[in-house]
Short mmCIF file of C-alpha atoms in Angstrom, two decimals:
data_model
loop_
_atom_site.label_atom_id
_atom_site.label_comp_id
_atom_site.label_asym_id
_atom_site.label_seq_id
_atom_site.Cartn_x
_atom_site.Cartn_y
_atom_site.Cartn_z
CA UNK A 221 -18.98 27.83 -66.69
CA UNK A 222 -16.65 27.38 -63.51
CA UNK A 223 -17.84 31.13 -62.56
CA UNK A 224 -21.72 30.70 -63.37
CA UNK A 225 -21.58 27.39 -60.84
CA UNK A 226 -19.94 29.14 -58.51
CA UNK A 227 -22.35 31.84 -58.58
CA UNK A 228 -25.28 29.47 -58.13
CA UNK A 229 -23.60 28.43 -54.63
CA UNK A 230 -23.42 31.51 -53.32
CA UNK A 231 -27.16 32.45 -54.03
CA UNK A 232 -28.23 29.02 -52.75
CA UNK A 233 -26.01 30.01 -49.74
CA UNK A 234 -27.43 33.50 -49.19
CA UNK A 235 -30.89 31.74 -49.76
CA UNK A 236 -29.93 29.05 -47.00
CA UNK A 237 -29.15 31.90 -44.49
CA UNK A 238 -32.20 34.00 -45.17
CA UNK A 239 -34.77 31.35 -44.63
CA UNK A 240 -32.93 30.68 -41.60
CA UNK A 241 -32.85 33.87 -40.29
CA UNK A 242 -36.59 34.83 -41.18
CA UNK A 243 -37.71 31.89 -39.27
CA UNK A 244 -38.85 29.57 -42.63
CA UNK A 245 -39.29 26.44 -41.12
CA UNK A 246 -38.05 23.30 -43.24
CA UNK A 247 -36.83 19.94 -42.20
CA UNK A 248 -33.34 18.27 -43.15
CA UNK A 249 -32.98 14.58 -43.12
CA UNK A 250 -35.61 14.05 -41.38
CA UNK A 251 -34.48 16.67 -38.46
CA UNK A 252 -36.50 20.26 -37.40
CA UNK A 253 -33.94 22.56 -38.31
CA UNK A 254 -36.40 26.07 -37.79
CA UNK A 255 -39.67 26.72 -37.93
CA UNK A 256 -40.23 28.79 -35.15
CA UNK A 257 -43.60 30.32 -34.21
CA UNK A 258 -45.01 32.83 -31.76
CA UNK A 259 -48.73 32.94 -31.04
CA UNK A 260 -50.73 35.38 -28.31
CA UNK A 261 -53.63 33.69 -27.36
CA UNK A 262 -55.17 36.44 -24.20
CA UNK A 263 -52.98 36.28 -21.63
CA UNK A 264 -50.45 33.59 -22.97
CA UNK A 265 -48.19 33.42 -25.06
CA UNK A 266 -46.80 30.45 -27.02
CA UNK A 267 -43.35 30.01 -28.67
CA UNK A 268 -43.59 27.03 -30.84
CA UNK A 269 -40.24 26.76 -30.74
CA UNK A 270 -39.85 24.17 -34.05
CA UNK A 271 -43.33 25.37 -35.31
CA UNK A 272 -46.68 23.75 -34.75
CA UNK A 273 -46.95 21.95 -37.47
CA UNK A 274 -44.29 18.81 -37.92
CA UNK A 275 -43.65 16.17 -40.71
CA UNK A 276 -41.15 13.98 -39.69
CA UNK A 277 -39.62 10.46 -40.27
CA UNK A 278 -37.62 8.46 -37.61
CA UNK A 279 -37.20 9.50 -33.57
CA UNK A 280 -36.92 13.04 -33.17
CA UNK A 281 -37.94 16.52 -30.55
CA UNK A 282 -40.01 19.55 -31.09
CA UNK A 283 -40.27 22.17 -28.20
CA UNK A 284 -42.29 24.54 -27.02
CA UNK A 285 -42.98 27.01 -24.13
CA UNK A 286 -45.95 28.58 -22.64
CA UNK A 287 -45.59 32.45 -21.05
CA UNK A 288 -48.70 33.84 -18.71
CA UNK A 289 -48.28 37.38 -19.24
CA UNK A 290 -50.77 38.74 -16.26
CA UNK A 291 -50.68 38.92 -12.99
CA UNK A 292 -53.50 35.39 -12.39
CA UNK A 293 -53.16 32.16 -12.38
CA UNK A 294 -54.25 30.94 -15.62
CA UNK A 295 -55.55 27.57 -17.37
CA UNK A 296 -54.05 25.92 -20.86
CA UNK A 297 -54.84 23.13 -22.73
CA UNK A 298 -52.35 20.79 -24.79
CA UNK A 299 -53.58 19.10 -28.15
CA UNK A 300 -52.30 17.17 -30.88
CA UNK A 301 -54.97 17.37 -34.34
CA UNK A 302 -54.46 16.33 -37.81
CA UNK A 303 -52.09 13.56 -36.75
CA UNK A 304 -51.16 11.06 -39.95
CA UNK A 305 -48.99 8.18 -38.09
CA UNK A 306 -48.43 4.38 -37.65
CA UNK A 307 -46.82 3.20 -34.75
CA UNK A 308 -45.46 6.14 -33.01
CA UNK A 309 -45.10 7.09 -29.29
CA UNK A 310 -45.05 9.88 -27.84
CA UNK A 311 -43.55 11.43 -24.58
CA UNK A 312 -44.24 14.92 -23.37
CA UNK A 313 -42.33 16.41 -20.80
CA UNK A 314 -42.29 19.80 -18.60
CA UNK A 315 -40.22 22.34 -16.59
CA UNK A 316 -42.90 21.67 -14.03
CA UNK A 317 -42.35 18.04 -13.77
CA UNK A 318 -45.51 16.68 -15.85
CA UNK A 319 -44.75 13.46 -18.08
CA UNK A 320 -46.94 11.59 -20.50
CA UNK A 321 -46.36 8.38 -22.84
CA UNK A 322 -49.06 7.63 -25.24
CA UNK A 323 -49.95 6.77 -28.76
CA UNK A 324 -49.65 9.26 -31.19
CA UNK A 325 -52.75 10.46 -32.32
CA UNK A 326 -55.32 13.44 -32.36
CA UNK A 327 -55.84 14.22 -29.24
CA UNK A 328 -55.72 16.75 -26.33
CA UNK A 329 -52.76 15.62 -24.18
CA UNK A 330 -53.29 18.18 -21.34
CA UNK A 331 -56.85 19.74 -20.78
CA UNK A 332 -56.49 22.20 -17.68
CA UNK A 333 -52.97 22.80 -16.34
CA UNK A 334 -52.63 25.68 -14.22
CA UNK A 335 -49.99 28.06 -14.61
CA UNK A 336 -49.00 30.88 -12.25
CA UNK A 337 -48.88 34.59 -13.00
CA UNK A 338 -45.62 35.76 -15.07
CA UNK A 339 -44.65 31.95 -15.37
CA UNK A 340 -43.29 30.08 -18.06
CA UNK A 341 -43.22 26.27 -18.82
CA UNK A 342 -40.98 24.74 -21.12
CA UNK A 343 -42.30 21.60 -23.35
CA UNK A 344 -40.32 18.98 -25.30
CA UNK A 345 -41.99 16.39 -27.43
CA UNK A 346 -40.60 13.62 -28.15
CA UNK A 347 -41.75 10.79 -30.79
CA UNK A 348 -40.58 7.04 -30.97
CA UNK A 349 -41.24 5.65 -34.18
CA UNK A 350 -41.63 1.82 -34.51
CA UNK A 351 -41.45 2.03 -38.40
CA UNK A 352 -39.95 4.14 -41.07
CA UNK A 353 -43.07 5.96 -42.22
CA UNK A 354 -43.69 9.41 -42.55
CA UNK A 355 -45.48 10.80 -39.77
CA UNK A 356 -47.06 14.56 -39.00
CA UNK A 357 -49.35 16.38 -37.12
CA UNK A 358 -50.30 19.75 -35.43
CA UNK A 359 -49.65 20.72 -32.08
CA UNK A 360 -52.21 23.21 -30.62
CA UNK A 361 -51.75 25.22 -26.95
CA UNK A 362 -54.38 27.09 -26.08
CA UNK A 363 -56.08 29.34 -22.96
CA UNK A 364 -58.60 27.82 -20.81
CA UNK A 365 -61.58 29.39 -19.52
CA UNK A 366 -60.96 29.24 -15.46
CA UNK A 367 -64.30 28.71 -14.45
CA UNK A 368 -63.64 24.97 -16.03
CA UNK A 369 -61.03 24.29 -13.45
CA UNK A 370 -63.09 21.21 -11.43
CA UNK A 371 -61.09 18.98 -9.11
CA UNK A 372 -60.48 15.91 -11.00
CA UNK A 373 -59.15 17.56 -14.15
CA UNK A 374 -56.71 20.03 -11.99
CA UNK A 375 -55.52 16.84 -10.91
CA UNK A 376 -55.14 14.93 -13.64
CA UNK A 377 -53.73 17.84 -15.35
CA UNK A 378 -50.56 18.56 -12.31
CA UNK A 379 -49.80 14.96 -12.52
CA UNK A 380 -48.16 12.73 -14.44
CA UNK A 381 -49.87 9.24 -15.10
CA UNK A 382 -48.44 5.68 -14.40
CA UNK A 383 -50.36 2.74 -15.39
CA UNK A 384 -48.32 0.48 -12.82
CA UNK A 385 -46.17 1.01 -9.42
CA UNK A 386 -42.64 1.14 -9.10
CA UNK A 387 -43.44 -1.17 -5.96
CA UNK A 388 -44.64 -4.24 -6.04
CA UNK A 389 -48.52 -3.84 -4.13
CA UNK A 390 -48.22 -5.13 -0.75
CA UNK A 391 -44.31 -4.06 -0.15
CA UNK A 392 -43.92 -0.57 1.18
CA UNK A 393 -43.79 2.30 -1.06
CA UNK A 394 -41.26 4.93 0.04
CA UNK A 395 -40.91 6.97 -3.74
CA UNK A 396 -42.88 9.42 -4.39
CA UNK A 397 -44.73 7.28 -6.93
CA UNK A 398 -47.51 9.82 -8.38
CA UNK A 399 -50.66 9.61 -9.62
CA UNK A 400 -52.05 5.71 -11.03
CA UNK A 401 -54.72 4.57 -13.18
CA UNK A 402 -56.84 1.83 -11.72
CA UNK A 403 -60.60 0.72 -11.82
CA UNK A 404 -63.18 1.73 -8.90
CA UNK A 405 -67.04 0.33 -8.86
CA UNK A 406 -67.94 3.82 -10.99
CA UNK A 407 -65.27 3.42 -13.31
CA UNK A 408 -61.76 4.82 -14.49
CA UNK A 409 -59.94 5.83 -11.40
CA UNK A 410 -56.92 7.53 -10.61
CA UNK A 411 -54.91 7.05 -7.06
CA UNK A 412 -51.81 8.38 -5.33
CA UNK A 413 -48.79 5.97 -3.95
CA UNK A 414 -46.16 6.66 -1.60
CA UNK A 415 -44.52 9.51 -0.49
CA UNK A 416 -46.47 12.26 -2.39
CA UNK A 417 -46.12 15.82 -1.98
CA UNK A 418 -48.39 17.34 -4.14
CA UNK A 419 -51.94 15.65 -2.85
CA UNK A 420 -52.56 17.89 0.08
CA UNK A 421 -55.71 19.76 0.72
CA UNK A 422 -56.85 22.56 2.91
CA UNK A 423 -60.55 22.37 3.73
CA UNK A 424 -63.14 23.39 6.27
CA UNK A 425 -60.34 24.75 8.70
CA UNK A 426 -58.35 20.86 8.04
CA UNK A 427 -55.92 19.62 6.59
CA UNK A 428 -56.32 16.90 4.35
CA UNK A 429 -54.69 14.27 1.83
CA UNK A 430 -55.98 13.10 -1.36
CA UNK A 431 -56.41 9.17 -1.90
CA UNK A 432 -57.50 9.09 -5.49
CA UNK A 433 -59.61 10.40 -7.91
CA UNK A 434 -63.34 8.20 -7.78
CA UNK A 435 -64.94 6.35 -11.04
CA UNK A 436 -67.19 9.37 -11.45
CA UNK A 437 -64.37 12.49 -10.88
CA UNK A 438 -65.24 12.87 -7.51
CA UNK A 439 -62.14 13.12 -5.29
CA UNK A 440 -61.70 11.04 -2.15
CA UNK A 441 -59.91 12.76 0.79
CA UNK A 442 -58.45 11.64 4.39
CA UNK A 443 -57.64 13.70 7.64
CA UNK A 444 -54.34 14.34 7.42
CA UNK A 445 -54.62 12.97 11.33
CA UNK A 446 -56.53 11.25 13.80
CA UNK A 447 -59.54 12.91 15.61
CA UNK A 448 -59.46 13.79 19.47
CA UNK A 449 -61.73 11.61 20.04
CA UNK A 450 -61.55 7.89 20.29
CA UNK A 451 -63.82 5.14 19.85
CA UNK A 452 -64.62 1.52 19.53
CA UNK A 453 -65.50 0.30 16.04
CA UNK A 454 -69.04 -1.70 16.95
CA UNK A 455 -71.02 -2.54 20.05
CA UNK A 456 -73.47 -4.68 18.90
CA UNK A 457 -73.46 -4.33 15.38
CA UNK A 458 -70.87 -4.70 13.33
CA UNK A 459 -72.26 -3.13 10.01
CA UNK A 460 -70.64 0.48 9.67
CA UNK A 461 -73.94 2.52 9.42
CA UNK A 462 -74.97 1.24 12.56
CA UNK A 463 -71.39 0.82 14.66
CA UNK A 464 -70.27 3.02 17.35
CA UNK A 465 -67.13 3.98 14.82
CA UNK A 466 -69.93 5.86 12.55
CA UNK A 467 -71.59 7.66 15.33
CA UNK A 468 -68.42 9.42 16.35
CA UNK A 469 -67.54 10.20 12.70
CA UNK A 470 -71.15 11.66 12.27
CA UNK A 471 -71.10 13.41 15.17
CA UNK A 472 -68.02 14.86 14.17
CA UNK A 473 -69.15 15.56 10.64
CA UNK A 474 -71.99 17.77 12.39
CA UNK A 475 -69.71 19.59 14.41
CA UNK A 476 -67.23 20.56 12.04
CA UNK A 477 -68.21 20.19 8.57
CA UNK A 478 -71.98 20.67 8.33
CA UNK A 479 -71.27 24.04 7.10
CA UNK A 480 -69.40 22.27 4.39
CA UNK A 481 -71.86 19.91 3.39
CA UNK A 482 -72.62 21.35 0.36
CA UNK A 483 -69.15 20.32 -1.17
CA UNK A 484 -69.09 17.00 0.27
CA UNK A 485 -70.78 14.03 -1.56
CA UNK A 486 -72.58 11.09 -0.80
CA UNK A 487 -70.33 7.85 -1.81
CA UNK A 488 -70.99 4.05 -1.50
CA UNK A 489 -68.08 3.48 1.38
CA UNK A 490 -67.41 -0.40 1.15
CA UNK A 491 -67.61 -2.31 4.70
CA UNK A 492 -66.03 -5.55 3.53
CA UNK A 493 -67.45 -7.31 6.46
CA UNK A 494 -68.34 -10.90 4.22
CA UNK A 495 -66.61 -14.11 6.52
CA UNK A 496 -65.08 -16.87 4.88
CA UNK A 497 -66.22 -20.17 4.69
CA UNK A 498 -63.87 -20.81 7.72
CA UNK A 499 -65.83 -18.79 10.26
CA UNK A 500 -62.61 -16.87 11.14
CA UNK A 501 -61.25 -14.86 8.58
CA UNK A 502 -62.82 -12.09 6.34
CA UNK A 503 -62.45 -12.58 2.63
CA UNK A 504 -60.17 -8.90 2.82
CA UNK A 505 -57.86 -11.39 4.99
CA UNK A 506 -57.14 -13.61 2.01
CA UNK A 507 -56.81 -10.94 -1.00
CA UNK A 508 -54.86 -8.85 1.40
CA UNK A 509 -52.68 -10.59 3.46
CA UNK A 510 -52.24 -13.71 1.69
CA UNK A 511 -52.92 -12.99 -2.54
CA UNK A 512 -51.81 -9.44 -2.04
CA UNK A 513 -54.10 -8.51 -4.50
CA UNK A 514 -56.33 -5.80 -2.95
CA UNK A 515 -58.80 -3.36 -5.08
CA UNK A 516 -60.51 -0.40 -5.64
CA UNK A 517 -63.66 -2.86 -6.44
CA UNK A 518 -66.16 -3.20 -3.49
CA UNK A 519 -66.59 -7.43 -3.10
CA UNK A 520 -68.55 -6.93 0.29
CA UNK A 521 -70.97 -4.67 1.49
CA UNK A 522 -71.36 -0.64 1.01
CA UNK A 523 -72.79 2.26 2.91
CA UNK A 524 -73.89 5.14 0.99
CA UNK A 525 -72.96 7.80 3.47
CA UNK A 526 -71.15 11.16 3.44
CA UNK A 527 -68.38 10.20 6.05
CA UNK A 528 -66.47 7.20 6.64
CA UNK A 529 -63.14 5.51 7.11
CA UNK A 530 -60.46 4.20 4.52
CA UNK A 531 -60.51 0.81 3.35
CA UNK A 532 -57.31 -1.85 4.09
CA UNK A 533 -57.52 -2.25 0.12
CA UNK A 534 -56.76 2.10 0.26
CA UNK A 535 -54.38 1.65 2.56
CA UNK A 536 -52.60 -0.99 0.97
CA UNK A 537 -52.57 0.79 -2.65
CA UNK A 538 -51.17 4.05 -0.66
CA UNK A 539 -48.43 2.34 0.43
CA UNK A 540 -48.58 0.35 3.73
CA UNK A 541 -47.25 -3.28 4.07
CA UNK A 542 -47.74 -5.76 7.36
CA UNK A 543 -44.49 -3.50 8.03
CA UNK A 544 -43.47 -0.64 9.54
CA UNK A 545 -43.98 2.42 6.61
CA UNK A 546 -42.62 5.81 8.01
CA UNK A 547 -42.28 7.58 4.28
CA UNK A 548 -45.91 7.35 2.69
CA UNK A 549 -48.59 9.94 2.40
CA UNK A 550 -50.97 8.33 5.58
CA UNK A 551 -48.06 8.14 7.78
CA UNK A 552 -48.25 10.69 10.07
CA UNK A 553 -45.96 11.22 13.55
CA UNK A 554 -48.44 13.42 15.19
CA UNK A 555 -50.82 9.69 15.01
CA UNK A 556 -50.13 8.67 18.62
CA UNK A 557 -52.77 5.60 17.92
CA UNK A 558 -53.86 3.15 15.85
CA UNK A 559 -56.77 3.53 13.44
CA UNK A 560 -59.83 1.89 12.19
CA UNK A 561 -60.28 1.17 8.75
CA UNK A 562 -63.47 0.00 7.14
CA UNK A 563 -62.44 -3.45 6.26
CA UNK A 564 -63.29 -6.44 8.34
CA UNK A 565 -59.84 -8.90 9.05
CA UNK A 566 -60.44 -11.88 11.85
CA UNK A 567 -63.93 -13.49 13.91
CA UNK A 568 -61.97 -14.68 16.96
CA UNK A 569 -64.11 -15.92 20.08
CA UNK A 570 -66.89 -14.02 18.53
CA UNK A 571 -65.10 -10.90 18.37
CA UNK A 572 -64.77 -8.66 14.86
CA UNK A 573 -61.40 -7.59 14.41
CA UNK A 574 -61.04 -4.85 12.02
CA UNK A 575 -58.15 -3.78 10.18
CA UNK A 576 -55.96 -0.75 11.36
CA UNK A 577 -53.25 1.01 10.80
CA UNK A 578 -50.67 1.26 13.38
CA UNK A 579 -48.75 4.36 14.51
CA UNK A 580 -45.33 2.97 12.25
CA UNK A 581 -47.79 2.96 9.33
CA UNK A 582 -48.37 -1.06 9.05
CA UNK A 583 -51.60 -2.34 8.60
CA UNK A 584 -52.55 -4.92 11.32
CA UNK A 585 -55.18 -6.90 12.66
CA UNK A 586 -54.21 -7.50 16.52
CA UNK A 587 -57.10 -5.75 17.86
CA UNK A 588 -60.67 -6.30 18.68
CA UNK A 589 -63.51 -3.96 17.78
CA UNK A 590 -64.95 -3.69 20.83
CA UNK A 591 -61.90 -1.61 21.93
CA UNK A 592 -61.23 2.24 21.67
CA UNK A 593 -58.68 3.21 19.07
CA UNK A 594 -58.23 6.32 16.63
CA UNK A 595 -60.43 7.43 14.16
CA UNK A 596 -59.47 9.02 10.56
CA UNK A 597 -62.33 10.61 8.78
CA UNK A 598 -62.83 9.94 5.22
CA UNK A 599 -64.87 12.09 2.77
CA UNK A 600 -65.69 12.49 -0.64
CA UNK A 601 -65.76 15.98 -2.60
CA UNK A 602 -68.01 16.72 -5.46
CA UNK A 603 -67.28 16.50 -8.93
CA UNK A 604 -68.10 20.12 -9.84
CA UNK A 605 -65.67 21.26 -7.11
CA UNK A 606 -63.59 24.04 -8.31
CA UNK A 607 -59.78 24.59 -6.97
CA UNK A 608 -56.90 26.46 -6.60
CA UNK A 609 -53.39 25.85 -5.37
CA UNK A 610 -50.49 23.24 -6.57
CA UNK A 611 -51.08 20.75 -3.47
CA UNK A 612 -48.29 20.86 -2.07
CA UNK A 613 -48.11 21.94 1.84
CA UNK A 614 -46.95 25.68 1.03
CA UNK A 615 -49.73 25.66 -1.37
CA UNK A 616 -52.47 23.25 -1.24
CA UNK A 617 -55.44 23.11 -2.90
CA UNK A 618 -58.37 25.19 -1.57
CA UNK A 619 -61.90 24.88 -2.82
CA UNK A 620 -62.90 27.88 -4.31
CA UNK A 621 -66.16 28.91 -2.89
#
């Protein structure tokens, strides 16, 4: 008896080491302990490193990598299908610095991430159950088609998402604080905070930085800079289309991006120019300065136009206070002036002062609009855009034509 129980140990040992070693995946108290999976799909190839299918129970990891084989950049989406759960988080995070919380559920988590030739990107998944129930689910990687690689998705996809700031809107943001969900007039909109370095653009011989991603996946950019010419906001009219400010952007629109225009949109630019019932201040003033609640949501009036300036509320939501800012995306030591923005800030004697941004990065309102100051062109590129590039200044993203 003692010899026929031993003998059943050793074959359930020997059984134990076999699975192991020819990669039949099972799960221990509730842990991954080998399931590992290799799939070619064209030029990638994925190592599901725990398998793609899981069924687990209580907080645990699964990992995976992706391999581009050729010599191209390539495209890869990231789904979760067949997902059973109740209460369970998830957090997926890269070699290349993405990271995304969510519910658990089916769902593609990444839907156009570039990767580079002969790279590879390492995964892990991790889940955060609120319960004790069972919970499983599928997780799919799989090649994109490059052609499908429009602005707004690259973005979304080479960023990860925050639904708040880690500053407090109105203080100075110094951190590179990413990419954040908001609301615009067109809808579900996406803009970058602080010190970014991966929202730079190359375009039409310029170079630009991104502001945020526009209610309909259009993306907004700004001169990274000032142009050489200067100008006063308004003669005699203070309403952008007609204001000296918009002649010298379209004059320099004509001159240097009319060759562009095909890749440049038409956008509802907001000239928040609506005076409070005091006769002094702009309503901007209050929400601004004094609520510190500014927007993506146009409350005054809007230009439909294919140039223009940044708003205060755009500056404010990049990162500039009523103090000096050095170590945000707009701030730029080359800017040996102020600039005009868009939004309308004191009536004083009868004069308009608009907002600006000063050369330290603050957003003020000391100056009348009947004065020459700097101007920083604003545009707007199409949703059907296609890119390239990471955005980062060694390797921004380029339009590909």
């Amino acid at each position: 008896m003692r010899l026929r129980f031993k003998s059943i140990l050793i074959f359930i040992f020997i059984l134990f080491i076999t699975c192991a070693s020819i990669g039949i995946g099972y799960i221990f108290y509730d842990k991954i302990i080998d399931k590992s999976d290799i799939v070619v799909d064209g030029d990638l190839t994925i190592n599901y490193m725990n398998g793609d299918i899981f069924n687990l129970k209580g907080n645990s990891t699964i990992s995976f990598s992706i391999t581009n084989n050729s010599n191209e950049l390539r495209y890869y989406y990231v789904q979760v299908s067949d997902v059973l759960a109740t209460d369970v988080e998830y957090e997926l995070i890269s070699s290349n610095n993405i990271n995304i919380k969510n519910d658990l559920k089916s769902d593609i988590i990444l839907n156009q991430v570039a990767i580079n030739a002969n790279e590879t990107i390492s995964y892990e998944l991790n889940f955060n159950v609120k319960s004790n129930d069972e919970y499983s689910g599928k997780i799919v990687v799989g090649l994109k088609n490059e052609e499908e690689n429009f602005f707004a998705d690259v973005l979304l996809n080479n960023n990860s998402i925050s639904n708040s700031s880690l500053t407090a809107i109105g203080e100075n943001a110094t951190l590179d604080e990413g990419l954040l969900k908001t609301t615009d007039d067109l809808g579900i909109s996406y803009y970058f905070r602080g010190n970014t370095l991966n929202n730079n653009v190359s375009f039409a011989g310029f170079n630009w930085k991104i502001v945020k991603i526009n209610g309909d996946k259009s993306v907004k950019l700004v001169l990274d800079g000032i142009i050489d010419e200067v100008s006063n906001f308004y003669e005699d009219d203070i309403n952008f289309s007609n204001s000296a400010v918009f002649e010298t952007l379209n004059n320099w629109f004509e001159t240097y991006l009319e060759n562009y225009n095909d890749y440049i949109a038409y956008y509802k630019f907001c000239n928040d120019d609506i005076i409070d019932n005091d006769g002094v201040t702009y309503n901007a003033y209050n929400r601004i300065l004094i609520n510190k609640i500014p927007t993506y949501i146009c409350l005054g009036n809007s230009d439909n136009n294919k140039i223009g300036l940044l708003t205060a509320d755009e500056a404010v939501m990049a990162g500039a206070s009523t103090s000096e800012n050095k170590n945000y995306y707009l701030y730029n030591e080359d800017i040996e002036t102020p600039y005009w923005t868009m939004t309308g800030a004191r009536n004083i004697n009868n004069l308009y002062y608009p907002f600006m941004v000063d050369i330290n990065g603050a957003l003020i309102n000391n100056t009348a609009g009947n004065l020459y100051r700097g101007v920083r062109p604003v545009i707007n590129i199409i949703k059907t855009a296609k890119v390239d590039g990471k955005g980062t200044i060694d390797n921004p993203y380029k339009i590909i034509e």
